[in-house]
PDB file of C-alpha atoms in Angstrom:
ATOM      1  CA  MET A 331      27.332  26.388   7.613  1.00 41.00           C
ATOM      2  CA  ILE A 332      25.816  23.006   8.513  1.00 45.00           C
ATOM      3  CA  GLY A 333      25.865  22.243  12.236  1.00 48.00           C
ATOM      4  CA  PHE A 334      27.333  19.066  13.702  1.00 38.00           C
ATOM      5  CA  SER A 335      23.946  17.575  14.640  1.00 42.00           C
ATOM      6  CA  GLU A 336      22.582  18.214  11.147  1.00 45.00           C
ATOM      7  CA  ARG A 337      25.660  16.642   9.509  1.00 44.00           C
ATOM      8  CA  ARG A 338      25.279  13.639  11.799  1.00 41.00           C
ATOM      9  CA  GLN A 339      21.603  13.274  10.911  1.00 45.00           C
ATOM     10  CA  GLN A 340      22.420  13.417   7.204  1.00 47.00           C
ATOM     11  CA  SER A 341      25.198  10.839   7.561  1.00 46.00           C
ATOM     12  CA  THR A 342      23.113   8.316   9.491  1.00 61.00           C
ATOM     13  CA  ARG A 343      19.972   8.648   7.385  1.00 70.00           C
ATOM     14  CA  PRO A 344      19.625   5.644   5.023  1.00 82.00           C
ATOM     15  CA  GLN A 345      20.338   6.203   1.350  1.00 85.00           C
ATOM     16  CA  LEU A 346      17.959   4.590  -1.142  1.00 92.00           C
ATOM     17  CA  PRO A 347      19.007   3.644  -4.675  1.00 93.00           C
ATOM     18  CA  ALA A 348      18.214   6.418  -7.140  1.00 95.00           C
ATOM     19  CA  TRP A 349      15.190   4.745  -8.750  1.00 95.00           C
ATOM     20  CA  ILE A 350      13.627   3.748  -5.421  1.00 96.00           C
ATOM     21  CA  ASP A 351      14.305   7.192  -3.997  1.00 97.00           C
ATOM     22  CA  ARG A 352      12.595   8.734  -7.037  1.00 97.00           C
ATOM     23  CA  TYR A 353       9.652   6.346  -6.730  1.00 98.00           C
ATOM     24  CA  THR A 354       9.325   7.210  -3.034  1.00 98.00           C
ATOM     25  CA  THR A 355       9.189  10.943  -3.683  1.00 98.00           C
ATOM     26  CA  LEU A 356       6.843  10.668  -6.659  1.00 98.00           C
ATOM     27  CA  GLY A 357       4.730   8.114  -4.796  1.00 98.00           C
ATOM     28  CA  LEU A 358       4.041  10.564  -1.985  1.00 98.00           C
ATOM     29  CA  TYR A 359       2.837  13.092  -4.541  1.00 98.00           C
ATOM     30  CA  GLY A 360       0.819  10.318  -6.188  1.00 98.00           C
ATOM     31  CA  LEU A 361      -1.003   9.702  -2.917  1.00 98.00           C
ATOM     32  CA  LEU A 362      -1.952  13.367  -2.719  1.00 98.00           C
ATOM     33  CA  VAL A 363      -3.107  13.420  -6.343  1.00 98.00           C
ATOM     34  CA  GLY A 364      -5.062  10.198  -5.818  1.00 98.00           C
ATOM     35  CA  THR A 365      -6.797  11.661  -2.784  1.00 98.00           C
ATOM     36  CA  GLY A 366      -7.726  14.751  -4.776  1.00 98.00           C
ATOM     37  CA  LEU A 367      -9.131  12.702  -7.657  1.00 98.00           C
ATOM     38  CA  CYS A 368     -11.256  10.664  -5.256  1.00 98.00           C
ATOM     39  CA  LEU A 369     -12.619  13.858  -3.707  1.00 97.00           C
ATOM     40  CA  VAL A 370     -13.524  15.184  -7.169  1.00 98.00           C
ATOM     41  CA  ALA A 371     -15.881  12.230  -7.573  1.00 98.00           C
ATOM     42  CA  PHE A 372     -17.815  13.396  -4.499  1.00 97.00           C
ATOM     43  CA  LEU A 373     -18.465  16.703  -6.269  1.00 97.00           C
ATOM     44  CA  THR A 374     -19.942  15.055  -9.352  1.00 97.00           C
ATOM     45  CA  ASN A 375     -21.612  11.779  -8.369  1.00 97.00           C
ATOM     46  CA  PRO A 376     -24.141  11.232  -5.581  1.00 96.00           C
ATOM     47  CA  VAL A 377     -22.596   7.888  -4.530  1.00 96.00           C
ATOM     48  CA  PRO A 378     -18.989   7.578  -5.749  1.00 97.00           C
ATOM     49  CA  ASP A 379     -18.431   4.214  -4.066  1.00 97.00           C
ATOM     50  CA  PRO A 380     -21.496   1.954  -3.703  1.00 96.00           C
ATOM     51  CA  SER A 381     -19.709   0.048  -0.928  1.00 95.00           C
ATOM     52  CA  PHE A 382     -20.099   3.200   1.159  1.00 96.00           C
ATOM     53  CA  SER A 383     -23.520   4.463   0.157  1.00 94.00           C
ATOM     54  CA  TRP A 384     -23.572   6.783   3.174  1.00 95.00           C
ATOM     55  CA  ALA A 385     -20.488   8.667   1.902  1.00 96.00           C
ATOM     56  CA  THR A 386     -22.104  11.368  -0.208  1.00 96.00           C
ATOM     57  CA  LEU A 387     -22.497  15.118  -0.379  1.00 96.00           C
ATOM     58  CA  PRO A 388     -25.827  16.964  -0.390  1.00 95.00           C
ATOM     59  CA  GLU A 389     -27.045  17.755  -3.875  1.00 94.00           C
ATOM     60  CA  SER A 390     -26.624  21.474  -3.210  1.00 93.00           C
ATOM     61  CA  LEU A 391     -22.858  20.974  -2.862  1.00 94.00           C
ATOM     62  CA  ARG A 392     -22.398  18.845  -5.985  1.00 96.00           C
ATOM     63  CA  LEU A 393     -21.689  20.035  -9.501  1.00 95.00           C
ATOM     64  CA  PRO A 394     -24.524  19.629 -12.042  1.00 94.00           C
ATOM     65  CA  ILE A 395     -22.621  16.889 -13.903  1.00 94.00           C
ATOM     66  CA  ALA A 396     -22.043  13.191 -13.314  1.00 96.00           C
ATOM     67  CA  GLN A 397     -18.919  11.309 -14.300  1.00 97.00           C
ATOM     68  CA  PRO A 398     -19.198   8.086 -16.285  1.00 97.00           C
ATOM     69  CA  ARG A 399     -18.254   4.987 -14.333  1.00 97.00           C
ATOM     70  CA  ILE A 400     -15.651   2.329 -14.925  1.00 97.00           C
ATOM     71  CA  GLU A 401     -17.559  -0.685 -13.650  1.00 96.00           C
ATOM     72  CA  HIS A 402     -18.820   0.402 -10.199  1.00 96.00           C
ATOM     73  CA  TRP A 403     -16.788   3.601  -9.725  1.00 98.00           C
ATOM     74  CA  PRO A 404     -16.546   7.066 -11.355  1.00 98.00           C
ATOM     75  CA  VAL A 405     -13.509   7.654 -13.553  1.00 98.00           C
ATOM     76  CA  THR A 406     -11.588   9.983 -11.231  1.00 98.00           C
ATOM     77  CA  TYR A 407     -12.399   7.804  -8.223  1.00 98.00           C
ATOM     78  CA  THR A 408     -11.058   4.752 -10.061  1.00 98.00           C
ATOM     79  CA  ILE A 409      -7.847   6.518 -11.059  1.00 98.00           C
ATOM     80  CA  GLY A 410      -7.420   7.906  -7.557  1.00 98.00           C
ATOM     81  CA  ILE A 411      -7.829   4.525  -5.862  1.00 98.00           C
ATOM     82  CA  TRP A 412      -5.408   2.834  -8.243  1.00 98.00           C
ATOM     83  CA  LEU A 413      -2.886   5.606  -7.620  1.00 98.00           C
ATOM     84  CA  TRP A 414      -3.188   4.769  -3.935  1.00 98.00           C
ATOM     85  CA  VAL A 415      -2.640   1.079  -4.699  1.00 98.00           C
ATOM     86  CA  PHE A 416       0.613   1.630  -6.580  1.00 98.00           C
ATOM     87  CA  CYS A 417       1.897   4.543  -4.480  1.00 98.00           C
ATOM     88  CA  PHE A 418       1.042   3.194  -1.014  1.00 98.00           C
ATOM     89  CA  PRO A 419       4.449   1.419  -0.576  1.00 98.00           C
ATOM     90  CA  ALA A 420       6.086   4.849  -0.851  1.00 98.00           C
ATOM     91  CA  LEU A 421       4.791   5.636   2.654  1.00 98.00           C
ATOM     92  CA  PHE A 422       6.903   2.855   4.153  1.00 98.00           C
ATOM     93  CA  LEU A 423       9.952   3.683   2.056  1.00 97.00           C
ATOM     94  CA  ALA A 424       9.629   7.329   3.082  1.00 97.00           C
ATOM     95  CA  GLY A 425       9.440   6.302   6.733  1.00 96.00           C
ATOM     96  CA  TYR A 426      12.548   4.176   6.289  1.00 96.00           C
ATOM     97  CA  ARG A 427      14.329   6.998   4.475  1.00 95.00           C
ATOM     98  CA  ARG A 428      13.547   9.376   7.332  1.00 93.00           C
ATOM     99  CA  TYR A 429      13.706   7.168  10.439  1.00 91.00           C
ATOM    100  CA  GLY A 430      15.160   3.768   9.515  1.00 83.00           C
ATOM    101  CA  ASP A 431      18.764   4.443  10.556  1.00 77.00           C
ATOM    102  CA  ARG A 432      18.921   1.264  12.651  1.00 79.00           C
ATOM    103  CA  SER A 433      18.369  -2.349  11.636  1.00 76.00           C
ATOM    104  CA  ARG A 434      15.292  -2.843  13.824  1.00 85.00           C
ATOM    105  CA  ARG A 435      13.699   0.355  12.600  1.00 90.00           C
ATOM    106  CA  ALA A 436      14.424  -0.698   9.032  1.00 92.00           C
ATOM    107  CA  ALA A 437      12.692  -4.039   9.666  1.00 93.00           C
ATOM    108  CA  VAL A 438       9.644  -2.259  11.069  1.00 94.00           C
ATOM    109  CA  TRP A 439       9.307   0.231   8.216  1.00 96.00           C
ATOM    110  CA  LEU A 440      10.151  -2.078   5.323  1.00 97.00           C
ATOM    111  CA  VAL A 441       8.561  -5.341   6.466  1.00 97.00           C
ATOM    112  CA  GLY A 442       6.579  -5.061   9.688  1.00 97.00           C
ATOM    113  CA  LEU A 443       4.271  -2.219   8.707  1.00 97.00           C
ATOM    114  CA  PRO A 444       3.571  -3.559   5.178  1.00 98.00           C
ATOM    115  CA  THR A 445       2.748  -6.934   6.762  1.00 98.00           C
ATOM    116  CA  LEU A 446       0.408  -5.268   9.245  1.00 98.00           C
ATOM    117  CA  ALA A 447      -1.235  -3.361   6.393  1.00 98.00           C
ATOM    118  CA  MET A 448      -1.724  -6.567   4.405  1.00 98.00           C
ATOM    119  CA  LEU A 449      -3.279  -8.313   7.395  1.00 98.00           C
ATOM    120  CA  GLY A 450      -5.588  -5.362   7.960  1.00 97.00           C
ATOM    121  CA  TRP A 451      -6.693  -4.997   4.344  1.00 97.00           C
ATOM    122  CA  THR A 452      -7.147  -8.753   3.890  1.00 98.00           C
ATOM    123  CA  THR A 453      -9.299  -8.984   7.011  1.00 98.00           C
ATOM    124  CA  TYR A 454     -11.342  -5.956   6.017  1.00 97.00           C
ATOM    125  CA  CYS A 455     -11.975  -7.207   2.477  1.00 96.00           C
ATOM    126  CA  ARG A 456     -12.784 -10.731   3.651  1.00 97.00           C
ATOM    127  CA  PHE A 457     -15.169  -9.954   6.497  1.00 97.00           C
ATOM    128  CA  PHE A 458     -16.268  -6.302   6.443  1.00 97.00           C
ATOM    129  CA  TRP A 459     -16.137  -4.933   2.896  1.00 96.00           C
ATOM    130  CA  LEU A 460     -19.588  -4.555   1.359  1.00 95.00           C
ATOM    131  CA  LYS A 461     -18.994  -6.533  -1.826  1.00 96.00           C
ATOM    132  CA  LEU A 462     -20.430  -5.238  -5.054  1.00 95.00           C
ATOM    133  CA  HIS A 463     -22.033  -7.479  -7.646  1.00 95.00           C
ATOM    134  CA  PRO A 464     -21.087  -8.615 -10.120  1.00 95.00           C
ATOM    135  CA  PRO A 465     -17.383  -8.932  -9.230  1.00 96.00           C
ATOM    136  CA  THR A 466     -15.190  -6.824 -11.474  1.00 96.00           C
ATOM    137  CA  TRP A 467     -11.646  -6.788 -12.831  1.00 96.00           C
ATOM    138  CA  ASN A 468     -11.498  -3.140 -11.750  1.00 96.00           C
ATOM    139  CA  ALA A 469     -11.608  -3.916  -8.014  1.00 96.00           C
ATOM    140  CA  PRO A 470      -8.617  -2.129  -6.446  1.00 95.00           C
ATOM    141  CA  ALA A 471      -6.405  -4.205  -4.145  1.00 96.00           C
ATOM    142  CA  TYR A 472      -2.990  -3.632  -2.580  1.00 96.00           C
ATOM    143  CA  THR A 473      -1.449  -6.946  -3.662  1.00 97.00           C
ATOM    144  CA  PHE A 474      -1.942  -9.069  -6.752  1.00 97.00           C
ATOM    145  CA  VAL A 475      -3.275 -11.999  -4.738  1.00 97.00           C
ATOM    146  CA  CYS A 476      -5.734  -9.695  -2.956  1.00 97.00           C
ATOM    147  CA  TRP A 477      -6.860  -8.430  -6.355  1.00 98.00           C
ATOM    148  CA  LEU A 478      -7.638 -12.026  -7.332  1.00 98.00           C
ATOM    149  CA  TYR A 479      -9.929 -12.247  -4.292  1.00 98.00           C
ATOM    150  CA  CYS A 480     -11.543  -8.826  -4.747  1.00 97.00           C
ATOM    151  CA  SER A 481     -12.244  -9.487  -8.421  1.00 97.00           C
ATOM    152  CA  THR A 482     -13.720 -12.977  -7.895  1.00 97.00           C
ATOM    153  CA  TYR A 483     -14.754 -13.281  -4.207  1.00 98.00           C
ATOM    154  CA  ASP A 484     -13.159 -16.744  -4.206  1.00 98.00           C
ATOM    155  CA  VAL A 485     -12.016 -17.343  -0.602  1.00 98.00           C
ATOM    156  CA  LEU A 486      -9.087 -19.420  -1.847  1.00 98.00           C
ATOM    157  CA  TRP A 487      -7.281 -16.213  -2.774  1.00 98.00           C
ATOM    158  CA  SER A 488      -8.087 -14.626   0.575  1.00 98.00           C
ATOM    159  CA  ASP A 489      -6.672 -17.673   2.368  1.00 98.00           C
ATOM    160  CA  LEU A 490      -3.548 -17.393   0.238  1.00 98.00           C
ATOM    161  CA  ALA A 491      -3.273 -13.711   1.133  1.00 98.00           C
ATOM    162  CA  TYR A 492      -3.304 -14.652   4.834  1.00 98.00           C
ATOM    163  CA  LEU A 493      -0.591 -17.227   4.171  1.00 98.00           C
ATOM    164  CA  ILE A 494       1.567 -14.615   2.438  1.00 98.00           C
ATOM    165  CA  ALA A 495       0.995 -12.213   5.323  1.00 98.00           C
ATOM    166  CA  PHE A 496       2.184 -14.968   7.676  1.00 97.00           C
ATOM    167  CA  VAL A 497       5.385 -15.133   5.614  1.00 97.00           C
ATOM    168  CA  GLY A 498       5.644 -11.398   6.242  1.00 97.00           C
ATOM    169  CA  VAL A 499       5.379 -11.978   9.997  1.00 97.00           C
ATOM    170  CA  VAL A 500       8.174 -14.563   9.800  1.00 95.00           C
ATOM    171  CA  ALA A 501      10.257 -12.181   7.683  1.00 95.00           C
ATOM    172  CA  THR A 502       9.762  -9.381  10.210  1.00 95.00           C
ATOM    173  CA  VAL A 503      10.869 -11.556  13.136  1.00 94.00           C
ATOM    174  CA  GLN A 504      13.860 -12.852  11.190  1.00 92.00           C
ATOM    175  CA  ALA A 505      14.850  -9.334  10.141  1.00 90.00           C
ATOM    176  CA  VAL A 506      14.629  -7.991  13.692  1.00 89.00           C
ATOM    177  CA  ARG A 507      16.704 -10.910  15.011  1.00 86.00           C
ATOM    178  CA  ARG A 508      19.065 -10.682  12.034  1.00 78.00           C
ATOM    179  CA  GLY A 509      18.469 -14.342  11.277  1.00 71.00           C
ATOM    180  CA  GLN A 510      20.517 -16.016   8.552  1.00 73.00           C
ATOM    181  CA  ARG A 511      17.386 -16.974   6.599  1.00 79.00           C
ATOM    182  CA  ALA A 512      15.849 -13.518   6.786  1.00 87.00           C
ATOM    183  CA  VAL A 513      16.852 -12.702   3.220  1.00 92.00           C
ATOM    184  CA  TYR A 514      14.774 -15.587   1.817  1.00 93.00           C
ATOM    185  CA  ALA A 515      11.711 -14.642   3.844  1.00 94.00           C
ATOM    186  CA  LEU A 516      12.089 -10.976   2.914  1.00 96.00           C
ATOM    187  CA  ILE A 517      12.399 -11.578  -0.804  1.00 96.00           C
ATOM    188  CA  GLY A 518       9.662 -14.220  -0.722  1.00 96.00           C
ATOM    189  CA  PHE A 519       7.189 -11.978   1.062  1.00 98.00           C
ATOM    190  CA  GLY A 520       8.203  -8.973  -1.014  1.00 97.00           C
ATOM    191  CA  LEU A 521       7.589 -10.674  -4.343  1.00 97.00           C
ATOM    192  CA  LEU A 522       4.417 -12.495  -3.284  1.00 98.00           C
ATOM    193  CA  ALA A 523       2.923  -9.309  -1.826  1.00 98.00           C
ATOM    194  CA  LEU A 524       3.676  -6.944  -4.711  1.00 98.00           C
ATOM    195  CA  PRO A 525       3.125  -4.054  -5.064  1.00 97.00           C
ATOM    196  CA  LEU A 526       2.733  -3.652  -1.284  1.00 98.00           C
ATOM    197  CA  GLY A 527       5.750  -5.898  -0.748  1.00 98.00           C
ATOM    198  CA  LEU A 528       8.164  -3.662  -2.673  1.00 97.00           C
ATOM    199  CA  PRO A 529       9.849  -2.317   0.512  1.00 97.00           C
ATOM    200  CA  ALA A 530      10.399  -5.862   1.821  1.00 97.00           C
ATOM    201  CA  ALA A 531      11.792  -7.014  -1.528  1.00 96.00           C
ATOM    202  CA  TYR A 532      14.201  -4.080  -1.439  1.00 95.00           C
ATOM    203  CA  GLN A 533      15.254  -4.967   2.108  1.00 93.00           C
ATOM    204  CA  GLY A 534      15.894  -8.545   1.064  1.00 93.00           C
ATOM    205  CA  TYR A 535      17.898  -7.457  -1.976  1.00 91.00           C
ATOM    206  CA  ARG A 536      19.872  -5.018   0.178  1.00 86.00           C
ATOM    207  CA  ARG A 537      20.992  -7.895   2.384  1.00 83.00           C
ATOM    208  CA  THR A 538      22.348  -9.843  -0.574  1.00 82.00           C
ATOM    209  CA  VAL A 539      24.754  -7.135  -1.729  1.00 68.00           C
TER     210      VAL A 539
END
């Protein structure tokens, strides 16, 4: 028999559309698989990611084989990082599914935290990431516009990424205040920041139906 508190928790917990709910669940598993694939590269290659040359295992702990590389990164490391890129939004959707039972919490999980992540990643890639040369199409990035920067090092795309993140800030404020124009900011940020912006795009769509 289900207790009253458990029934109440189930009734107030947000319900995602079937395909988003499935993506959220599979995305969480994808993050685990991606992490495992990245760790495999440490067992086979002395320096899996040249941007972090210090991140390596002693030779005695590595397997006596070396993976081929796709551009700068070993195969499993590349697959693992790209799994993280496309599955990362599932973290925010999972947080919303578990805790976003109020409008302000929904705004934080679906818009605020993705915006904060975009600001953090954009700043890191612009000013702190040890860039590899030559630039490569295989450079992982959490939004399409960030990928344009990471694959070319053209600061125009980084500036545009900051502008899109600013739209995310506006969308977050509008969503928290339940502003009438929130839906436009949410959908705009969500689409411009794909795939990271998927939760915000969903929140904007949800407000139109």
